[in-house]
């Protein structure tokens, strides 16, 4: 099974969502919960890239703010679902995130990933590729679940995230912040968003830094 086909299988299990307006932007799995798109610090007309955008629901919320919303996802099933749901409002690309970043000539005011490609790609490979396409002063926001109470003494470590062949890079917030600094991102800051009352979901860690 290839990485692409693993993610295609995952995409088939995740519903496209109801018709109608996009759900409110969230860095968590709970629409509208916690801080929103303001963490991207962009104005109308800005160009924003999501890495591992799935079916593009968050991008659609940004497009409604007159942001140029660009997404890349390795899964053809995810991208087809996003195109069917959101049409030309989004610029969607089916590709590995690193491959896309290395081959595009575009530059972005903001780049983000929510449980997306940054969680499943060696950060020492991905972060330099992001930095090369982020405008000076642009913002990078990464959101993922807190690791399961494990303590690591080194950087984020690759671990299997379930059946199939996909690796997930897990690490404490300070380890991600160190990685960002090592790759010349500026002033990384961290916030933890706890799930809504009665949810059993894990907290979401959000890292924000500047190019
Ligand atoms: C856990 S899902 C999250 C999707 C979406 N961000 C969300 O929150 O619903 C991870 C997504 O990242 C995509 N992905 C994984 N590795 C990737 C890579 N190397 N390049 C681009 N996309 C990738 C998968 O296809 C999948 O859509």
mmCIF file of C-alpha atoms and ligand atoms in Angstrom:
data_model
loop_
_atom_site.group_PDB
_atom_site.id
_atom_site.type_symbol
_atom_site.label_atom_id
_atom_site.label_comp_id
_atom_site.label_asym_id
_atom_site.label_seq_id
_atom_site.Cartn_x
_atom_site.Cartn_y
_atom_site.Cartn_z
ATOM 1 C CA UNK A 1 0.000 0.000 0.000
ATOM 2 C CA UNK A 2 1.430 3.416 -0.934
ATOM 3 C CA UNK A 3 1.140 6.558 1.161
ATOM 4 C CA UNK A 4 -1.294 7.949 -1.411
ATOM 5 C CA UNK A 5 -3.554 4.898 -1.308
ATOM 6 C CA UNK A 6 -3.503 4.890 2.523
ATOM 7 C CA UNK A 7 -4.734 8.457 2.491
ATOM 8 C CA UNK A 8 -7.268 7.706 -0.234
ATOM 9 C CA UNK A 9 -8.673 4.992 2.040
ATOM 10 C CA UNK A 10 -8.816 7.467 4.915
ATOM 11 C CA UNK A 11 -10.547 10.014 2.659
ATOM 12 C CA UNK A 12 -13.258 7.515 1.747
ATOM 13 C CA UNK A 13 -14.023 7.099 5.461
ATOM 14 C CA UNK A 14 -14.364 10.824 6.148
ATOM 15 C CA UNK A 15 -17.628 12.354 4.939
ATOM 16 C CA UNK A 16 -17.618 15.380 2.660
ATOM 17 C CA UNK A 17 -19.991 17.217 4.969
ATOM 18 C CA UNK A 18 -23.335 18.837 4.416
ATOM 19 C CA UNK A 19 -24.033 21.271 1.616
ATOM 20 C CA UNK A 20 -24.270 24.932 2.501
ATOM 21 C CA UNK A 21 -21.776 27.434 3.848
ATOM 22 C CA UNK A 22 -18.426 26.236 5.199
ATOM 23 C CA UNK A 23 -18.260 25.360 8.879
ATOM 24 C CA UNK A 24 -16.699 28.083 11.056
ATOM 25 C CA UNK A 25 -12.896 27.931 11.006
ATOM 26 C CA UNK A 26 -11.303 26.074 13.913
ATOM 27 C CA UNK A 27 -7.841 24.683 14.677
ATOM 28 C CA UNK A 28 -9.558 21.737 16.353
ATOM 29 C CA UNK A 29 -11.966 19.043 15.185
ATOM 30 C CA UNK A 30 -14.819 21.109 16.683
ATOM 31 C CA UNK A 31 -16.025 23.768 14.177
ATOM 32 C CA UNK A 32 -16.004 27.261 15.660
ATOM 33 C CA UNK A 33 -14.294 26.125 18.872
ATOM 34 C CA UNK A 34 -11.346 28.183 20.142
ATOM 35 C CA UNK A 35 -9.391 30.786 18.175
ATOM 36 C CA UNK A 36 -10.135 31.090 14.479
ATOM 37 C CA UNK A 37 -8.644 32.420 11.272
ATOM 38 C CA UNK A 38 -7.321 35.528 13.029
ATOM 39 C CA UNK A 39 -4.222 33.506 13.950
ATOM 40 C CA UNK A 40 -3.260 33.657 10.281
ATOM 41 C CA UNK A 41 -3.057 37.434 10.498
ATOM 42 C CA UNK A 42 -4.086 37.993 6.873
ATOM 43 C CA UNK A 43 -6.194 40.618 5.117
ATOM 44 C CA UNK A 44 -8.500 40.213 2.104
ATOM 45 C CA UNK A 45 -6.442 39.509 -1.001
ATOM 46 C CA UNK A 46 -3.762 37.619 0.903
ATOM 47 C CA UNK A 47 -2.590 34.274 -0.406
ATOM 48 C CA UNK A 48 -2.854 31.369 2.053
ATOM 49 C CA UNK A 49 -1.706 27.764 1.611
ATOM 50 C CA UNK A 50 -2.983 24.744 3.588
ATOM 51 C CA UNK A 51 -0.790 21.633 3.692
ATOM 52 C CA UNK A 52 -2.894 18.454 3.835
ATOM 53 C CA UNK A 53 -6.135 20.312 3.273
ATOM 54 C CA UNK A 54 -8.426 17.295 3.098
ATOM 55 C CA UNK A 55 -11.701 18.303 1.427
ATOM 56 C CA UNK A 56 -10.973 21.995 1.937
ATOM 57 C CA UNK A 57 -13.528 22.996 4.575
ATOM 58 C CA UNK A 58 -11.148 25.346 6.379
ATOM 59 C CA UNK A 59 -9.978 26.842 3.099
ATOM 60 C CA UNK A 60 -13.585 27.490 2.123
ATOM 61 C CA UNK A 61 -14.081 29.476 5.331
ATOM 62 C CA UNK A 62 -11.013 31.563 4.386
ATOM 63 C CA UNK A 63 -12.205 32.062 0.807
ATOM 64 C CA UNK A 64 -15.395 33.544 2.264
ATOM 65 C CA UNK A 65 -13.127 36.224 3.804
ATOM 66 C CA UNK A 66 -11.813 37.093 0.313
ATOM 67 C CA UNK A 67 -8.524 35.342 0.912
ATOM 68 C CA UNK A 68 -6.923 33.504 -2.048
ATOM 69 C CA UNK A 69 -7.209 29.998 -0.618
ATOM 70 C CA UNK A 70 -4.808 27.342 -1.932
ATOM 71 C CA UNK A 71 -4.672 23.759 -0.738
ATOM 72 C CA UNK A 72 -2.463 20.770 -1.387
ATOM 73 C CA UNK A 73 -3.266 17.195 -0.416
ATOM 74 C CA UNK A 74 -1.611 13.928 -1.356
ATOM 75 C CA UNK A 75 -4.967 12.164 -1.714
ATOM 76 C CA UNK A 76 -6.748 12.344 -5.065
ATOM 77 C CA UNK A 77 -9.960 11.354 -3.273
ATOM 78 C CA UNK A 78 -9.693 14.312 -0.883
ATOM 79 C CA UNK A 79 -8.970 16.753 -3.705
ATOM 80 C CA UNK A 80 -11.823 15.418 -5.852
ATOM 81 C CA UNK A 81 -14.161 15.789 -2.860
ATOM 82 C CA UNK A 82 -12.977 19.360 -2.269
ATOM 83 C CA UNK A 83 -13.394 20.335 -5.919
ATOM 84 C CA UNK A 84 -16.888 18.838 -6.027
ATOM 85 C CA UNK A 85 -17.936 20.624 -2.840
ATOM 86 C CA UNK A 86 -16.311 24.055 -3.232
ATOM 87 C CA UNK A 87 -15.699 24.464 -6.985
ATOM 88 C CA UNK A 88 -13.549 27.353 -8.205
ATOM 89 C CA UNK A 89 -13.620 29.145 -4.846
ATOM 90 C CA UNK A 90 -10.502 27.138 -3.950
ATOM 91 C CA UNK A 91 -7.243 26.420 -5.781
ATOM 92 C CA UNK A 92 -6.623 22.749 -4.964
ATOM 93 C CA UNK A 93 -3.612 20.638 -5.912
ATOM 94 C CA UNK A 94 -3.163 16.902 -5.585
ATOM 95 C CA UNK A 95 0.484 16.403 -4.594
ATOM 96 C CA UNK A 96 2.831 15.610 -1.773
ATOM 97 C CA UNK A 97 3.294 18.833 0.180
ATOM 98 C CA UNK A 98 7.087 18.906 -0.146
ATOM 99 C CA UNK A 99 6.917 18.191 -3.873
ATOM 100 C CA UNK A 100 4.380 20.982 -4.321
ATOM 101 C CA UNK A 101 6.407 23.494 -2.302
ATOM 102 C CA UNK A 102 9.580 22.682 -4.223
ATOM 103 C CA UNK A 103 7.923 23.111 -7.609
ATOM 104 C CA UNK A 104 5.606 26.071 -7.175
ATOM 105 C CA UNK A 105 6.746 29.590 -7.987
ATOM 106 C CA UNK A 106 4.059 31.089 -5.735
ATOM 107 C CA UNK A 107 4.769 32.790 -2.428
ATOM 108 C CA UNK A 108 2.306 32.883 0.460
ATOM 109 C CA UNK A 109 1.382 35.362 3.174
ATOM 110 C CA UNK A 110 0.458 32.464 5.430
ATOM 111 C CA UNK A 111 0.917 28.693 5.445
ATOM 112 C CA UNK A 112 -0.878 26.348 7.808
ATOM 113 C CA UNK A 113 -1.545 22.695 8.518
ATOM 114 C CA UNK A 114 -4.214 21.281 10.826
ATOM 115 C CA UNK A 115 -3.581 17.592 11.576
ATOM 116 C CA UNK A 116 -2.253 17.827 8.029
ATOM 117 C CA UNK A 117 0.942 17.224 6.073
ATOM 118 C CA UNK A 118 3.275 18.600 8.751
ATOM 119 C CA UNK A 119 2.201 15.782 11.086
ATOM 120 C CA UNK A 120 3.082 13.123 8.511
ATOM 121 C CA UNK A 121 6.267 14.514 6.931
ATOM 122 C CA UNK A 122 9.804 14.695 8.287
ATOM 123 C CA UNK A 123 9.915 18.263 9.653
ATOM 124 C CA UNK A 124 13.573 18.620 8.671
ATOM 125 C CA UNK A 125 12.431 18.183 5.069
ATOM 126 C CA UNK A 126 9.129 20.050 5.198
ATOM 127 C CA UNK A 127 10.074 23.168 7.178
ATOM 128 C CA UNK A 128 12.826 24.392 4.812
ATOM 129 C CA UNK A 129 10.457 23.855 1.871
ATOM 130 C CA UNK A 130 7.772 25.934 3.627
ATOM 131 C CA UNK A 131 10.216 28.656 4.533
ATOM 132 C CA UNK A 132 11.285 29.020 0.894
ATOM 133 C CA UNK A 133 7.701 29.784 -0.200
ATOM 134 C CA UNK A 134 6.623 31.941 2.754
ATOM 135 C CA UNK A 135 6.903 35.690 2.192
ATOM 136 C CA UNK A 136 9.193 37.541 4.621
ATOM 137 C CA UNK A 137 7.087 38.284 7.674
ATOM 138 C CA UNK A 138 4.524 35.652 6.686
ATOM 139 C CA UNK A 139 3.011 33.397 9.305
ATOM 140 C CA UNK A 140 3.180 29.610 9.689
ATOM 141 C CA UNK A 141 0.594 27.908 11.915
ATOM 142 C CA UNK A 142 0.751 24.198 12.757
ATOM 143 C CA UNK A 143 -1.967 22.420 14.737
ATOM 144 C CA UNK A 144 -2.020 18.822 15.930
ATOM 145 C CA UNK A 145 -3.088 16.749 18.885
ATOM 146 C CA UNK A 146 -0.895 16.752 21.959
ATOM 147 C CA UNK A 147 1.215 13.597 22.149
ATOM 148 C CA UNK A 148 -0.172 10.980 24.452
ATOM 149 C CA UNK A 149 1.630 11.982 27.605
ATOM 150 C CA UNK A 150 4.955 10.662 26.369
ATOM 151 C CA UNK A 151 8.170 12.479 27.160
ATOM 152 C CA UNK A 152 10.757 12.692 24.399
ATOM 153 C CA UNK A 153 14.240 13.985 24.957
ATOM 154 C CA UNK A 154 14.944 14.707 21.296
ATOM 155 C CA UNK A 155 12.874 16.081 18.418
ATOM 156 C CA UNK A 156 9.486 14.856 17.282
ATOM 157 C CA UNK A 157 9.628 11.150 16.517
ATOM 158 C CA UNK A 158 7.935 9.188 13.789
ATOM 159 C CA UNK A 159 5.327 6.741 15.015
ATOM 160 C CA UNK A 160 2.749 4.606 13.272
ATOM 161 C CA UNK A 161 -0.664 6.216 13.477
ATOM 162 C CA UNK A 162 -2.788 3.190 12.670
ATOM 163 C CA UNK A 163 -3.134 0.523 10.031
ATOM 164 C CA UNK A 164 -1.279 1.091 6.789
ATOM 165 C CA UNK A 165 2.061 2.650 6.183
ATOM 166 C CA UNK A 166 1.648 6.187 7.431
ATOM 167 C CA UNK A 167 4.089 7.650 9.949
ATOM 168 C CA UNK A 168 3.167 10.501 12.267
ATOM 169 C CA UNK A 169 5.687 12.877 13.818
ATOM 170 C CA UNK A 170 4.789 13.387 17.453
ATOM 171 C CA UNK A 171 6.516 15.723 19.844
ATOM 172 C CA UNK A 172 6.034 18.061 22.730
ATOM 173 C CA UNK A 173 5.329 21.690 21.913
ATOM 174 C CA UNK A 174 8.807 22.794 22.963
ATOM 175 C CA UNK A 175 10.336 20.267 20.566
ATOM 176 C CA UNK A 176 8.323 21.661 17.669
ATOM 177 C CA UNK A 177 9.236 25.189 18.749
ATOM 178 C CA UNK A 178 12.919 24.197 18.757
ATOM 179 C CA UNK A 179 12.555 22.738 15.280
ATOM 180 C CA UNK A 180 10.953 25.927 14.009
ATOM 181 C CA UNK A 181 13.776 27.995 15.443
ATOM 182 C CA UNK A 182 16.373 25.600 14.010
ATOM 183 C CA UNK A 183 14.810 26.235 10.597
ATOM 184 C CA UNK A 184 14.947 30.014 11.068
ATOM 185 C CA UNK A 185 11.301 30.656 11.826
ATOM 186 C CA UNK A 186 10.916 33.533 14.254
ATOM 187 C CA UNK A 187 9.345 33.776 17.716
ATOM 188 C CA UNK A 188 7.406 30.500 17.854
ATOM 189 C CA UNK A 189 4.506 30.680 20.283
ATOM 190 C CA UNK A 190 2.278 27.861 21.503
ATOM 191 C CA UNK A 191 -1.281 27.650 22.712
ATOM 192 C CA UNK A 192 -3.224 24.594 23.809
ATOM 193 C CA UNK A 193 -6.920 24.418 23.001
ATOM 194 C CA UNK A 194 -8.809 22.129 25.318
ATOM 195 C CA UNK A 195 -11.845 20.353 23.866
ATOM 196 C CA UNK A 196 -15.366 21.539 24.572
ATOM 197 C CA UNK A 197 -17.077 20.390 27.744
ATOM 198 C CA UNK A 198 -17.922 16.666 27.677
ATOM 199 C CA UNK A 199 -15.755 15.977 24.604
ATOM 200 C CA UNK A 200 -13.280 13.159 25.058
ATOM 201 C CA UNK A 201 -10.979 14.522 22.342
ATOM 202 C CA UNK A 202 -7.350 15.262 23.195
ATOM 203 C CA UNK A 203 -6.211 18.891 23.485
ATOM 204 C CA UNK A 204 -4.995 20.554 20.283
ATOM 205 C CA UNK A 205 -1.583 22.209 20.277
ATOM 206 C CA UNK A 206 -1.215 25.232 17.991
ATOM 207 C CA UNK A 207 2.226 26.590 17.080
ATOM 208 C CA UNK A 208 2.537 29.965 15.426
ATOM 209 C CA UNK A 209 5.713 31.468 13.996
ATOM 210 C CA UNK A 210 6.925 33.901 11.366
ATOM 211 C CA UNK A 211 9.190 33.661 8.359
HETATM 212 C C1 LIG B 1 -5.752 13.635 9.370
HETATM 213 S S1 LIG B 1 -6.104 14.279 7.780
HETATM 214 C C2 LIG B 1 -6.556 15.970 8.137
HETATM 215 C C3 LIG B 1 -7.240 16.632 6.985
HETATM 216 C C4 LIG B 1 -7.697 18.084 7.279
HETATM 217 N N1 LIG B 1 -6.566 18.958 7.518
HETATM 218 C C5 LIG B 1 -8.685 18.092 8.417
HETATM 219 O O1 LIG B 1 -8.368 18.602 9.488
HETATM 220 O O2 LIG B 1 -9.791 17.582 8.208
HETATM 221 C C6 LIG B 1 -4.475 14.462 7.087
HETATM 222 C C7 LIG B 1 -4.509 14.964 5.672
HETATM 223 O O3 LIG B 1 -3.166 15.207 5.247
HETATM 224 C C8 LIG B 1 -2.997 14.654 3.947
HETATM 225 N N2 LIG B 1 -1.569 14.347 3.811
HETATM 226 C C9 LIG B 1 -0.865 13.417 4.497
HETATM 227 N N3 LIG B 1 0.417 13.424 4.125
HETATM 228 C C10 LIG B 1 0.532 14.391 3.169
HETATM 229 C C11 LIG B 1 1.619 14.872 2.380
HETATM 230 N N4 LIG B 1 2.833 14.378 2.513
HETATM 231 N N5 LIG B 1 1.373 15.873 1.510
HETATM 232 C C12 LIG B 1 0.105 16.380 1.363
HETATM 233 N N6 LIG B 1 -0.943 15.951 2.068
HETATM 234 C C13 LIG B 1 -0.738 14.974 2.968
HETATM 235 C C14 LIG B 1 -3.907 13.454 3.915
HETATM 236 O O4 LIG B 1 -4.285 13.037 2.634
HETATM 237 C C15 LIG B 1 -5.111 13.964 4.707
HETATM 238 O O5 LIG B 1 -6.048 14.610 3.885
#
